[in-house]
C-alpha cells in the first residue's frame, strides 16, 4: 500500500453565497489568523482558546504535558465541570432560552429552557449521589433518543461519574460485555422506546445481561417511556420518578481535574473485542465547543438538529455536550426518518424552524430514493447550513442534499472525524469553497498528513495513510483496561508519535483531503461502524457454525451490506432446510449483537479461503461478495477450489 489510487475525479467547486459570507462569525480574515497562530504555536493556540471558551474553577498553567508520549495531558493543572460549562454559566443571560426541543415518534413535543434543564440535571445528579454514585464510578446509559438520555449524561458529568452509553440497538450480549469491561455500578435505562409507530422493549435486555453476570451492577434506574409493564427486581431496580422524589433541584457541580475521564465509548475494532475509548474533560469539551462554533456557526437564533443517536460519538459531541456548551438550542428526535413517511425529517425541520441540520450520507441516500417531491412539500427556507458525517459522501448524494434540501444556498459541511478524535478534524468552515466528496482542509491546530508505508509524506493526489502529527485536546486518552492496545493501534510507527487514523486518503493540489476508506476491515453499515470480528464471533457461537468470515459489499442505501461466509460443522443442508438455517443464523446475529449487524446474505463452504499460515483472505471474499470475477493471485491459498464453492451460490 505505498500509494492508493483514487477513482473519483470531481472537478466542481461551490463558492459560499454572499449571504453566508456576510452572516457567519468566522470570516476569512479570522480564519487566516487562526491558521497563522496555530502554525506558530500549536499548544499556545489551543491554550488561548481553552481560556477564552471554557469556564475554569481553577485556571491551568500547563497547556500540554507530553512527557509521557504518546499519552498526552492537556490543561493539566486546571479544574472545571462540564455540566457547569454546558448549563450553569448560561443561566445569567439565557435561563429562558430553549436548550432542548424534543419531538417524539408520535409527534409529542417537549421543550426545556436552560433553567428547566438545569433543574432536571440537578435533581438527577442528586438522585445518582443518593444511589451511592461518586466521582470516577462508571455508569451505563442504555436509552433511546429522549431528553432524559442527555439529562442522565449531564448529571453524570456533574458529579464526576464516568458514563458509557450503550447504543439502544445493541443486544443483551453486547451490553453485558460493555458493562463488565467498564466495571459499571449502575445502569440507567427505560422500559422501552417508540420508533416507527411501534414500542420497542429495552429493559428486558438489561435483565438478560444482568442475569448472566455483571456483578458490579448494584442498581438499575428505569425511566418509563412507554406504557409497557416491565419486571422490576426488588432491591435492584428503581423507577426514575420514585428515585427522584424529594430530590433538590440545586446541586453544586463537582469540579474535576482537566484530565478526569468524562466518558468511555465502546467502538468496534477490526479485530478483538470492542475498545473502550476514554475521553477527557477539559480537552474534550474544548474541541466540542469550538467545532460547534466553527463548523455550524451556532448563534442565538439557531435551532440545531443533529440526527445522530446518543449511542455514537456524534450524539455526544453534537447533541449532549457541544451545542449546550455554546448555549445553542438543539433538537432531539426519537423516531425514524421514514415514519409516518419519508418526509418526516423535512416536516421536523419545518415545524421547529431548524436552521442547521447534520446527518449521515446513509440517511441522505435513503431519503433521496423517494425523490424531491416530499422535501418540496415542506418549507425548508430557514435552513442555512447542512452537515454530513460517518463516511465519504458520494457526489450524487452531495448534489441532491445541496440542491433539493439546501436550495443551493446552504454550504455542505462534510466533517471527517472519529470516535477517537472526539470532534471534527478535517472539515470546511461555512465560508470554505467546497468540492463534492471532499471533507476539505484540516482545522486550525490539527496537523494532518498523508504518508506512504515507509513513513514518507506523499504529494498531491497520492493515496496513503492518513495521520495526525501533533496531539490535539480532544484526542482519545487510552483504551479502558488495555493501554497497550492504545499504543499499538494508534501509534504503530517507528520513531515518531504520529496518530495513525486507520483510514486511507489523498490530498489534492489545493490541500483538500479525500478519504478513501478504512485500511482495515471495519464495516460501515448505515453509518454504523461494525467490526467484522464481532459478527464473526457471534456466528461462531452458534452450535452449528465452525468458522465464519464477514466482509462488506457496497450497498446503495446502507453504504455497506454484510456478507457472511460460513463453514458448518455438519453437512450443508439443502432446499427449505438451508433457507431455514440462513434465517436462523441471521436472527442469531441480531440477537447476539443487534439487528444492524444481521448478515444480508450467507454463503456456505467446506472451508474458508486461507493462506497457508491460516490467515483468511478477505480480499478474495470481497470480490466474490460483489459478484465479480476473482482476478487476484490465489497461489498463496491453501485450497483454491474453495472459491468455486462460494462463487456458485447466493
Ligand atoms: C470513521 C470513524 C465521526 C462520527 C461517526 C463515525 C469514517 C467519518 C467521515 C467523513 C469520510 C468518514 C472514517 C472514520 N468517516 N466521517 N466525513 N468522510 N469518512 O465515527 O464510528 O468512530 O468512525 O468513519 O473511516 O475513520 P466512528
XYZ file of C-alpha atoms and ligand atoms in Angstrom:
677
model
C 0.000 0.000 0.000
C 2.627 2.542 -0.852
C 0.076 4.520 -2.845
C -3.625 4.129 -3.292
C -5.353 5.055 -6.488
C -8.255 7.384 -6.367
C -11.050 6.561 -8.773
C -13.167 9.580 -8.042
C -12.410 12.663 -10.116
C -14.529 15.597 -9.100
C -13.822 18.998 -10.560
C -16.819 21.086 -9.445
C -16.221 23.838 -6.906
C -19.009 25.578 -4.976
C -18.343 29.004 -3.545
C -20.135 30.353 -0.452
C -23.122 32.617 -1.100
C -22.920 36.346 -0.418
C -25.420 35.804 2.388
C -23.254 33.169 4.058
C -20.155 35.337 3.703
C -21.933 38.280 5.282
C -23.549 36.434 8.189
C -21.043 33.989 9.678
C -18.894 34.668 12.739
C -15.674 33.230 11.317
C -14.681 35.340 8.312
C -11.754 34.600 6.008
C -9.581 37.087 7.899
C -10.362 35.494 11.232
C -9.709 32.033 9.785
C -6.363 33.096 8.324
C -5.402 34.497 11.710
C -6.253 31.195 13.392
C -4.166 29.165 10.915
C -1.237 31.520 11.396
C -1.489 31.394 15.201
C -1.735 27.591 15.242
C 1.207 27.193 12.855
C 3.339 29.439 15.044
C 2.480 27.826 18.400
C 0.067 24.900 18.417
C -0.127 24.492 22.194
C -0.449 28.242 22.680
C -3.267 28.339 20.126
C -5.287 25.681 21.959
C -4.457 27.130 25.386
C -5.706 30.587 24.410
C -8.948 29.041 23.146
C -9.333 26.986 26.328
C -9.074 30.149 28.431
C -11.429 32.102 26.181
C -14.114 29.468 25.579
C -14.349 27.412 28.791
C -15.059 28.361 32.410
C -12.435 27.010 34.787
C -12.887 26.856 38.570
C -9.104 26.608 38.747
C -7.190 28.115 35.818
C -4.490 25.940 34.252
C -0.850 26.930 33.880
C 0.305 23.903 31.834
C -1.015 23.763 28.245
C 0.305 20.373 27.168
C 2.219 17.798 29.173
C 3.842 15.439 26.650
C 6.449 13.995 28.994
C 4.825 10.558 28.746
C 4.050 10.491 24.993
C 2.010 9.070 23.326
C -0.009 9.810 26.437
C -0.860 13.494 26.384
C -2.342 15.661 29.096
C -3.969 18.972 28.236
C -4.522 21.909 30.608
C -3.237 19.529 33.288
C -3.482 21.534 36.485
C -6.815 23.193 35.611
C -10.177 22.227 37.102
C -13.671 22.559 35.683
C -17.036 20.839 35.368
C -18.627 20.011 32.012
C -22.227 20.330 33.204
C -21.432 23.755 34.698
C -19.986 24.777 31.328
C -22.979 23.432 29.404
C -25.710 24.815 31.657
C -24.940 26.961 34.719
C -22.761 29.517 33.014
C -25.604 30.391 30.615
C -28.198 30.977 33.326
C -27.451 34.677 33.815
C -28.195 35.518 30.211
C -30.156 32.591 28.802
C -32.206 30.984 31.548
C -35.432 31.228 29.479
C -33.808 30.290 26.200
C -34.681 26.823 24.881
C -31.866 24.338 25.381
C -33.707 21.269 24.063
C -36.663 20.866 21.751
C -37.803 17.257 21.635
C -40.110 15.615 19.130
C -41.171 12.059 19.930
C -42.017 9.321 17.485
C -45.737 10.072 17.780
C -45.280 13.825 17.289
C -45.355 14.546 21.044
C -43.274 17.606 21.876
C -41.315 18.619 24.975
C -39.343 21.821 25.459
C -36.676 22.546 28.079
C -35.264 26.004 28.767
C -31.733 26.247 30.143
C -33.242 26.824 33.605
C -35.509 23.785 33.312
C -32.645 21.652 32.036
C -30.568 22.839 34.983
C -33.259 21.764 37.458
C -33.706 18.338 35.863
C -29.972 17.687 35.705
C -29.506 18.779 39.336
C -32.351 16.559 40.556
C -30.907 13.602 38.711
C -27.360 14.368 39.902
C -28.718 14.327 43.474
C -30.508 11.067 42.660
C -27.316 9.407 41.448
C -25.480 10.605 44.541
C -28.257 9.191 46.733
C -27.767 5.840 44.976
C -24.131 5.847 46.048
C -22.537 7.017 42.789
C -19.479 9.238 43.226
C -16.642 10.673 41.188
C -14.922 8.085 38.996
C -17.704 5.460 39.196
C -18.844 4.083 35.841
C -22.499 4.376 34.859
C -24.023 2.639 31.837
C -26.708 4.539 29.935
C -28.853 2.304 27.714
C -31.603 4.592 26.492
C -33.429 5.774 23.380
C -33.181 9.302 21.920
C -35.136 11.163 24.581
C -34.139 14.236 26.648
C -33.657 12.027 29.713
C -30.620 10.481 27.992
C -28.978 13.920 27.862
C -30.131 14.686 31.408
C -28.516 11.426 32.572
C -25.252 12.221 30.754
C -25.126 15.754 32.108
C -25.917 14.506 35.626
C -23.042 12.023 35.466
C -20.715 14.802 34.293
C -21.981 16.989 37.121
C -20.916 14.540 39.822
C -17.741 13.365 38.060
C -19.119 9.895 37.292
C -17.868 8.360 34.028
C -20.712 7.404 31.717
C -20.637 4.846 28.989
C -23.556 4.875 26.595
C -24.509 1.595 25.002
C -26.498 2.123 21.799
C -30.130 1.062 22.365
C -29.978 -1.169 19.274
C -27.323 -3.397 20.826
C -28.284 -6.766 22.289
C -28.070 -8.090 25.851
C -24.817 -9.848 24.992
C -23.160 -6.658 23.711
C -24.492 -4.778 26.742
C -23.076 -7.377 29.118
C -19.589 -7.209 27.526
C -19.505 -3.433 27.892
C -20.845 -3.405 31.476
C -18.236 -5.949 32.511
C -15.324 -4.255 30.771
C -16.258 -0.894 32.281
C -16.887 -2.400 35.743
C -20.006 -0.244 35.992
C -22.029 0.185 39.193
C -25.331 1.379 37.817
C -27.434 1.150 34.652
C -29.866 3.833 33.526
C -32.448 2.563 31.054
C -36.088 2.839 30.007
C -38.877 0.294 29.890
C -38.861 0.754 26.140
C -38.825 3.192 23.279
C -41.060 4.267 20.432
C -39.825 4.025 16.904
C -41.725 3.953 13.646
C -45.095 3.616 15.382
C -44.050 0.608 17.431
C -42.950 0.251 21.024
C -39.625 -1.473 21.384
C -38.611 -3.122 24.667
C -35.287 -2.228 26.285
C -35.369 -3.261 29.937
C -35.538 -6.976 29.030
C -32.051 -6.799 27.553
C -30.754 -5.289 30.794
C -32.381 -8.096 32.795
C -30.864 -10.684 30.478
C -27.392 -9.129 30.649
C -27.503 -8.908 34.452
C -28.751 -12.498 34.769
C -25.558 -13.690 33.050
C -23.004 -11.804 35.135
C -22.331 -8.069 35.522
C -21.786 -8.488 39.274
C -20.513 -4.916 39.602
C -24.018 -3.538 38.943
C -25.820 -2.584 42.141
C -28.787 -0.557 40.855
C -30.857 -0.051 37.717
C -32.820 3.162 37.229
C -35.753 2.780 34.838
C -37.407 5.727 33.095
C -40.948 4.970 31.921
C -41.140 5.966 28.256
C -43.918 3.583 27.153
C -46.988 2.080 28.818
C -45.440 -1.386 28.866
C -45.092 -3.088 32.236
C -41.631 -4.449 32.949
C -40.184 -6.667 35.646
C -38.709 -4.590 38.479
C -36.310 -6.576 40.612
C -36.781 -5.828 44.296
C -33.808 -4.051 45.799
C -32.078 -3.546 42.432
C -34.447 -1.742 40.072
C -35.838 1.707 40.825
C -38.329 3.810 38.923
C -36.722 7.104 37.756
C -39.521 9.246 39.209
C -39.605 7.418 42.535
C -35.836 7.723 42.819
C -36.080 11.454 42.074
C -38.889 12.121 44.549
C -37.891 14.730 47.100
C -34.560 15.485 45.418
C -33.475 19.115 45.363
C -33.150 20.965 42.066
C -29.971 22.516 43.367
C -26.678 20.671 43.034
C -23.199 22.062 43.433
C -21.189 20.719 40.452
C -18.147 18.635 41.375
C -15.089 20.322 39.892
C -12.665 17.779 38.438
C -9.143 17.879 37.010
C -8.989 18.603 33.296
C -7.790 15.054 32.578
C -10.538 13.355 34.610
C -12.349 10.915 32.267
C -15.698 12.327 31.138
C -16.856 9.164 29.405
C -15.999 5.843 27.827
C -17.490 4.933 24.496
C -17.028 1.456 23.098
C -16.160 1.242 19.432
C -15.544 -1.786 17.243
C -12.069 -2.530 16.069
C -11.233 -4.771 13.141
C -10.053 -7.495 15.454
C -10.757 -8.468 19.004
C -13.256 -7.091 21.422
C -14.704 -3.562 21.348
C -12.402 -0.815 22.569
C -13.463 1.410 25.444
C -12.343 4.780 24.086
C -11.586 7.031 27.076
C -12.149 10.774 26.716
C -11.073 13.596 28.997
C -12.936 16.553 30.493
C -11.189 19.827 29.526
C -9.639 18.830 26.218
C -12.761 17.040 25.009
C -15.042 19.931 25.888
C -12.782 22.466 24.178
C -12.918 20.791 20.771
C -16.624 20.011 21.193
C -17.209 23.700 21.895
C -15.121 25.253 19.148
C -16.216 22.890 16.365
C -19.885 23.691 17.085
C -18.934 27.349 16.605
C -16.608 26.851 13.641
C -18.426 24.286 11.501
C -22.023 25.112 12.389
C -21.645 28.814 13.235
C -24.207 28.363 16.027
C -25.615 31.595 17.387
C -28.623 32.715 19.411
C -31.182 32.482 16.619
C -30.253 28.954 15.534
C -32.099 25.697 16.006
C -29.533 22.940 15.542
C -30.548 19.388 14.732
C -28.010 16.590 14.711
C -29.848 13.351 13.909
C -27.242 11.052 15.497
C -28.149 8.754 18.372
C -26.524 9.446 21.748
C -25.096 5.917 21.468
C -22.493 7.203 18.998
C -19.787 9.826 19.448
C -21.696 12.248 17.209
C -24.535 12.145 19.733
C -22.053 13.069 22.468
C -20.206 15.933 20.810
C -23.027 17.383 18.692
C -26.077 16.560 20.862
C -25.300 16.164 24.547
C -22.323 18.489 25.057
C -21.137 20.807 22.268
C -24.391 22.621 21.390
C -25.128 23.236 25.080
C -21.596 24.409 25.804
C -22.038 27.148 23.183
C -25.502 27.971 24.577
C -27.462 26.951 21.484
C -30.935 25.475 21.051
C -30.774 21.882 19.886
C -33.402 19.466 18.700
C -33.711 15.799 19.604
C -35.861 13.359 17.665
C -36.903 9.919 18.863
C -38.316 8.449 15.655
C -37.119 7.198 12.299
C -36.751 9.148 9.017
C -39.412 7.109 7.220
C -42.311 7.218 9.693
C -45.098 8.085 9.117
C -43.500 8.677 5.711
C -40.127 9.601 4.224
C -40.888 13.303 4.644
C -40.534 13.165 8.435
C -37.098 14.818 8.654
C -38.314 17.690 6.474
C -41.517 18.038 8.478
C -39.490 18.271 11.702
C -37.152 20.857 10.102
C -40.139 22.952 9.024
C -42.156 22.680 12.239
C -39.295 23.650 14.537
C -37.571 26.123 12.223
C -34.344 24.131 12.044
C -31.502 26.315 10.722
C -28.550 23.920 10.920
C -29.057 20.246 10.073
C -26.451 17.482 10.498
C -26.945 13.905 9.336
C -25.200 10.942 7.680
C -24.744 10.123 3.978
C -26.631 6.845 4.504
C -29.738 8.810 5.597
C -29.382 11.209 2.671
C -29.143 8.317 0.201
C -32.148 6.565 1.737
C -34.298 9.722 1.515
C -33.020 10.648 -1.933
C -34.605 7.416 -3.194
C -38.042 8.982 -2.569
C -37.269 11.949 -4.838
C -37.696 15.690 -4.407
C -41.498 15.829 -4.036
C -41.501 15.053 -0.317
C -38.945 17.682 0.744
C -40.580 20.183 -1.630
C -43.827 19.843 0.337
C -42.180 21.484 3.346
C -40.813 24.940 3.991
C -37.076 24.430 4.368
C -36.191 28.075 3.845
C -34.850 28.527 7.399
C -32.034 26.036 6.756
C -28.694 27.790 6.343
C -26.033 25.132 6.978
C -26.093 21.387 6.240
C -23.631 18.861 7.628
C -22.693 15.242 6.970
C -20.636 12.677 8.854
C -19.793 8.989 9.039
C -18.418 8.038 5.656
C -17.382 9.684 2.420
C -20.424 11.252 0.774
C -20.742 10.347 -2.879
C -21.026 13.398 -5.164
C -24.520 12.378 -6.349
C -25.884 12.451 -2.787
C -23.922 15.651 -2.098
C -25.605 17.389 -5.060
C -29.070 16.227 -4.015
C -28.512 17.435 -0.460
C -27.146 20.754 -1.733
C -29.846 21.456 -4.326
C -33.027 19.806 -3.045
C -32.620 20.227 0.729
C -30.398 23.298 0.835
C -31.937 25.138 -2.135
C -28.366 25.664 -3.484
C -27.894 28.211 -0.721
C -26.509 26.209 2.231
C -22.891 25.068 2.472
C -22.445 21.301 2.906
C -20.136 20.764 5.866
C -18.575 17.328 5.293
C -16.965 16.570 8.642
C -14.254 13.931 8.907
C -13.501 12.658 12.400
C -13.712 9.526 14.588
C -14.879 8.281 17.975
C -11.240 8.526 18.983
C -10.712 12.121 17.812
C -13.659 13.379 19.895
C -14.580 16.166 17.484
C -14.256 17.346 13.870
C -10.700 17.212 12.492
C -10.950 17.819 8.760
C -13.943 19.873 7.666
C -14.897 23.077 5.888
C -15.957 26.266 7.614
C -19.188 27.684 6.128
C -17.069 30.135 4.077
C -14.828 27.439 2.542
C -15.021 26.718 -1.219
C -16.491 23.221 -1.480
C -15.743 20.211 -3.669
C -18.425 17.480 -3.514
C -16.958 14.394 -1.815
C -14.036 16.155 -0.109
C -14.018 16.993 3.603
C -11.709 19.895 2.572
C -8.936 21.031 4.932
C -7.671 20.142 8.394
C -8.894 22.561 11.075
C -6.514 25.114 12.600
C -4.398 23.300 15.187
C -4.897 19.893 13.518
C -1.751 18.719 11.804
C -2.897 16.099 9.261
C -0.738 14.492 6.567
C -0.597 11.509 4.197
C 2.256 9.031 4.479
C 3.325 6.032 2.442
C 4.031 2.782 4.239
C 7.641 3.787 4.801
C 6.596 6.938 6.585
C 7.389 9.379 3.758
C 4.986 12.223 3.240
C 3.127 11.874 -0.067
C 2.459 14.592 -2.611
C -0.813 15.771 -4.175
C -3.057 13.010 -5.459
C -1.149 10.097 -3.934
C -3.233 7.961 -1.599
C -1.757 6.656 1.638
C -2.138 6.522 5.406
C -3.895 9.458 6.994
C -2.036 10.530 10.133
C -2.145 13.368 12.652
C 1.331 14.557 13.552
C 0.710 16.533 16.723
C -1.600 15.845 19.666
C -4.844 17.829 19.976
C -7.006 18.452 23.076
C -9.962 16.090 22.416
C -7.930 13.064 21.403
C -8.538 9.621 22.938
C -6.588 9.242 26.201
C -6.346 5.457 26.293
C -8.354 2.281 25.782
C -10.002 1.386 29.073
C -8.308 -1.677 30.588
C -5.953 -2.022 27.632
C -3.349 0.702 27.416
C -1.014 -1.454 25.331
C -3.691 -1.691 22.668
C -3.957 2.115 22.694
C -0.278 2.407 21.865
C -0.248 -0.432 19.335
C -3.376 0.687 17.488
C -2.876 4.421 17.201
C 0.892 4.902 17.383
C 2.305 1.950 15.434
C 5.005 3.830 13.502
C 8.645 3.536 14.438
C 10.489 6.625 15.550
C 7.593 9.037 15.960
C 4.342 9.549 17.842
C 2.092 10.218 14.873
C -1.536 9.283 15.490
C -2.461 6.749 12.805
C -6.101 7.136 11.905
C -6.676 3.815 10.125
C -8.178 5.498 7.055
C -6.556 5.934 3.696
C -6.815 9.285 1.987
C -5.200 11.603 -0.501
C -4.720 15.333 -0.578
C -5.187 17.266 -3.818
C -3.109 20.181 -5.112
C -5.278 22.659 -3.158
C -4.642 20.808 0.112
C -8.140 19.266 0.148
C -8.432 15.828 1.739
C -10.349 12.982 0.091
C -10.993 9.993 2.364
C -10.696 6.668 0.528
C -11.904 4.332 3.272
C -10.717 2.201 6.145
C -7.453 0.436 5.884
C -8.680 -2.471 7.961
C -11.912 -4.370 7.547
C -14.382 -2.499 9.697
C -17.784 -2.337 8.036
C -19.828 0.814 7.796
C -23.465 -0.280 7.665
C -25.966 2.588 7.599
C -23.392 4.802 9.248
C -22.637 2.273 11.972
C -19.090 1.070 12.279
C -19.114 -2.644 12.876
C -16.120 -4.847 13.412
C -16.088 -7.981 11.257
C -14.637 -9.803 14.231
C -17.657 -9.196 16.440
C -20.070 -10.508 13.801
C -17.821 -13.473 13.086
C -17.605 -14.441 16.705
C -21.376 -14.090 17.065
C -21.851 -16.528 14.168
C -19.293 -18.937 15.510
C -21.081 -19.023 18.853
C -23.981 -20.813 17.082
C -23.735 -24.563 17.729
C -23.747 -25.479 14.013
C -21.122 -22.961 12.893
C -17.457 -23.839 12.773
C -15.973 -20.790 11.134
C -17.134 -17.542 9.668
C -15.739 -14.601 7.752
C -17.518 -11.329 7.248
C -16.879 -8.813 4.521
C -18.680 -5.714 3.350
C -20.107 -5.298 -0.103
C -21.158 -1.900 -1.475
C -24.843 -1.190 -0.911
C -26.739 1.772 -2.428
C -28.532 2.776 0.731
C -26.736 1.269 3.687
C -23.259 2.101 2.410
C -22.201 -1.459 3.002
C -24.107 -4.720 3.243
C -22.914 -7.563 5.470
C -21.821 -10.697 3.555
C -21.169 -13.823 5.593
C -19.092 -16.836 4.561
C -19.814 -19.738 6.854
C -18.336 -23.178 7.439
C -20.717 -25.532 9.236
C -19.709 -28.409 11.418
C -22.425 -30.525 9.774
C -23.194 -31.127 6.075
C -24.686 -28.072 4.412
C -28.447 -28.616 4.293
C -30.362 -28.242 1.020
C -33.572 -26.526 -0.077
C -36.025 -25.380 2.582
C -33.764 -26.582 5.373
C -30.958 -24.433 4.018
C -33.226 -21.384 3.865
C -34.391 -22.044 7.420
C -30.798 -22.207 8.651
C -29.926 -18.941 6.905
C -32.870 -17.289 8.637
C -31.860 -18.783 11.960
C -28.263 -17.552 11.642
C -29.341 -14.059 10.651
C -31.619 -13.869 13.680
C -28.864 -15.288 15.839
C -26.547 -12.405 14.913
C -29.371 -9.931 15.516
C -29.796 -11.334 19.000
C -26.089 -11.542 19.787
C -25.076 -8.116 18.521
C -28.118 -6.256 17.238
C -30.249 -6.112 14.095
C -27.857 -3.743 12.276
C -25.207 -6.479 12.179
C -27.541 -9.056 10.604
C -25.862 -10.569 7.522
C -27.608 -9.594 4.298
C -26.505 -12.860 2.713
C -24.928 -16.070 3.900
C -22.897 -18.472 1.777
C -21.708 -21.914 2.884
C -18.468 -23.728 2.123
C -16.379 -26.577 3.480
C -13.589 -24.188 4.404
C -12.605 -20.526 4.108
C -10.005 -19.269 1.643
C -6.917 -19.129 3.832
C -3.250 -18.633 3.330
C -1.020 -21.415 4.473
C -0.351 -19.526 7.622
C -4.088 -19.672 8.312
C -4.992 -16.043 7.541
C -8.379 -15.595 5.913
C -8.016 -13.780 2.589
C -10.822 -11.285 2.931
C -9.898 -9.529 -0.288
C -10.994 -12.586 -2.255
C -14.229 -12.864 -0.315
C -14.969 -9.225 -1.024
C -14.601 -9.865 -4.744
C -16.992 -12.799 -4.546
C -19.476 -10.855 -2.442
C -19.529 -8.148 -5.108
C -20.257 -10.818 -7.740
C -17.029 -10.078 -9.596
C -14.510 -12.430 -11.182
C -11.552 -13.276 -8.967
C -8.523 -11.935 -10.806
C -6.195 -11.671 -7.812
C -3.334 -14.035 -7.232
C -4.679 -17.148 -5.486
C -1.435 -19.083 -5.435
C -0.879 -18.481 -1.751
C -4.199 -20.184 -0.961
C -4.203 -23.441 0.872
C -7.041 -24.771 -1.287
C -8.061 -22.594 -4.270
C -11.099 -24.777 -5.089
C -12.845 -23.336 -2.022
C -13.529 -20.172 -4.001
C -15.705 -22.042 -6.509
C -17.958 -23.367 -3.758
C -18.723 -19.842 -2.596
C -18.970 -18.350 -6.092
C -21.729 -20.691 -7.158
C -24.274 -19.638 -4.572
C -26.057 -16.597 -3.428
C -14.654 6.528 10.688
C -14.919 6.856 12.124
C -17.223 10.510 13.411
C -18.519 10.099 13.896
C -19.174 8.987 13.178
C -18.319 7.789 12.916
C -15.360 7.358 8.633
C -16.350 9.541 9.387
C -16.260 10.719 7.570
C -16.306 11.661 6.503
C -15.238 10.076 5.154
C -15.688 9.459 7.306
C -13.849 7.228 8.639
C -13.510 7.314 10.108
N -15.777 8.746 8.466
N -16.664 10.732 8.856
N -16.844 12.884 6.649
N -15.780 11.297 5.320
N -15.184 9.131 6.103
O -17.421 7.559 13.956
O -17.565 5.081 14.174
O -15.566 6.337 15.032
O -15.976 6.052 12.566
O -15.794 6.876 9.907
O -13.499 5.977 8.119
O -12.265 6.746 10.438
P -16.618 6.210 14.011
